Coordinates of C-alpha atoms in Angstrom, one line a residue:
X297 CA -54.7 -53.6 20.5
X298 CA -54.0 -56.4 18.1
X299 CA -54.5 -59.9 19.2
X300 CA -51.7 -62.5 19.0
X301 CA -53.5 -64.1 16.1
X302 CA -53.7 -60.8 14.2
X303 CA -50.0 -60.2 14.8
X304 CA -49.0 -63.7 13.6
X305 CA -51.1 -63.3 10.5
X306 CA -49.7 -59.8 9.8
X307 CA -46.2 -61.2 10.1
X308 CA -47.0 -64.0 7.7
X309 CA -48.6 -61.6 5.2
X310 CA -45.6 -59.2 5.5
X311 CA -43.0 -61.8 4.9
X312 CA -44.8 -63.5 2.0
X313 CA -46.0 -60.3 0.3
X314 CA -42.4 -58.9 0.5
X315 CA -41.2 -62.0 -1.3
X316 CA -43.9 -61.6 -4.0
X317 CA -42.8 -57.9 -4.5
X318 CA -39.2 -59.0 -4.7
X319 CA -40.0 -61.6 -7.4
X320 CA -42.5 -59.7 -9.4
X321 CA -41.8 -56.1 -8.6
X322 CA -39.3 -55.3 -11.3
X323 CA -41.8 -56.3 -14.0
X324 CA -44.4 -54.0 -12.5
X325 CA -42.7 -50.8 -11.4
X326 CA -39.3 -50.8 -13.1
X327 CA -36.5 -49.2 -11.1
X328 CA -38.4 -48.2 -8.0
X329 CA -37.6 -49.9 -4.7
X330 CA -40.8 -51.0 -2.8
X331 CA -40.6 -52.4 0.7
X332 CA -43.4 -53.6 3.0
X333 CA -43.1 -51.6 6.2
X334 CA -46.2 -52.7 8.1
X335 CA -49.2 -54.9 7.9
X336 CA -52.4 -54.4 9.9
X337 CA -55.0 -57.2 9.9
X338 CA -58.7 -56.8 10.6
X339 CA -60.0 -58.6 13.7
X340 CA -61.6 -61.3 11.5
X341 CA -58.4 -61.6 9.4
X342 CA -60.3 -60.9 6.2
X343 CA -58.4 -57.7 5.3
X344 CA -54.7 -57.0 5.2
X345 CA -53.7 -53.3 5.1
X346 CA -50.3 -53.4 3.6
X347 CA -48.1 -50.2 4.1
X348 CA -45.4 -49.7 1.5
X349 CA -42.4 -47.5 1.3
X350 CA -41.3 -46.4 -2.2
X351 CA -37.8 -45.3 -3.0
X352 CA -35.9 -44.3 -6.2
X353 CA -38.8 -42.5 -7.7
X354 CA -40.4 -39.0 -7.6
X355 CA -44.0 -40.2 -8.1
X356 CA -44.9 -42.7 -5.4
X357 CA -48.6 -42.6 -6.4
X358 CA -47.8 -43.8 -9.9
X359 CA -46.0 -46.8 -8.4
X360 CA -49.0 -47.5 -6.2
X361 CA -51.3 -47.2 -9.2
X362 CA -49.2 -49.7 -11.1
X363 CA -49.4 -52.1 -8.1
X364 CA -53.2 -51.6 -8.0
X365 CA -53.4 -52.4 -11.7
X366 CA -51.6 -55.7 -11.0
X367 CA -53.6 -56.4 -7.9
X368 CA -55.2 -59.6 -9.1
X369 CA -51.9 -61.1 -10.3
X370 CA -50.1 -60.1 -7.0
X371 CA -52.9 -61.6 -4.9
X372 CA -52.9 -64.8 -6.9
X373 CA -49.1 -65.3 -6.4
X374 CA -49.4 -64.3 -2.8
X375 CA -52.3 -66.7 -2.1
X376 CA -50.3 -69.6 -3.6
X377 CA -47.5 -68.8 -1.1
X378 CA -49.7 -68.6 2.1
X379 CA -52.6 -71.0 1.4
X380 CA -51.0 -73.8 3.5
X381 CA -50.6 -71.5 6.5
X382 CA -53.8 -69.6 6.7
X383 CA -57.4 -70.7 6.3
X384 CA -58.9 -67.7 4.5
X385 CA -56.8 -65.6 2.2
X386 CA -57.2 -62.0 3.2
X387 CA -58.2 -59.2 0.8
X388 CA -55.3 -56.9 0.2
X389 CA -55.3 -53.1 0.5
X390 CA -52.1 -51.2 -0.3
X391 CA -51.2 -47.8 1.1
X392 CA -48.1 -45.6 0.8
X393 CA -46.3 -45.4 4.2
X394 CA -45.4 -41.7 4.7
X395 CA -43.7 -42.3 8.1
X396 CA -40.1 -42.0 6.8
X397 CA -40.9 -38.9 4.7
X398 CA -42.5 -37.3 7.7
X399 CA -39.5 -38.2 9.9
X400 CA -37.1 -36.6 7.4
X401 CA -39.3 -33.5 7.1
X402 CA -39.5 -33.1 10.9
X403 CA -35.7 -33.7 11.2
X404 CA -35.0 -31.0 8.7
X405 CA -37.4 -28.6 10.5
X406 CA -35.6 -29.2 13.8
X407 CA -32.3 -28.6 12.1
X408 CA -33.5 -25.3 10.7
X409 CA -34.8 -24.3 14.2
X410 CA -31.5 -25.2 15.8
X411 CA -29.6 -23.2 13.2
X412 CA -31.8 -20.2 13.5
X413 CA -31.6 -20.3 17.3
X414 CA -27.8 -20.6 17.1
X415 CA -27.5 -17.7 14.7
X416 CA -29.9 -15.7 16.9
X417 CA -27.8 -16.3 20.0
X418 CA -24.5 -15.4 18.2
X419 CA -26.1 -12.1 17.0
X420 CA -27.1 -11.2 20.6
X421 CA -23.6 -11.7 21.9

């Protein structure tokens, strides 16, 4: 269970890192669309785990690698944005958020099950 302080810091990081990606992203990863879906803060607020959704590309890991290559630049811009709001600038760890992909995969699986069940019932009649 995250504390109120962790949730506030996570929201601050999410808003500001999203703005950094919006400003600097096109220079880093071209046409891909990257959004911040979630941020988890460590209890001491020293680490921000940033979960990203990547669209308009087939290779999400390549986009993540490009972001990791520009980690120092992104953190520098990010720290300038939040330094007045938070005492210690957290370290940033970026991860691909697979939640939407998993949801679409499960939805397709349920659709196939429903279709096979419907075709199985029509054959029995």
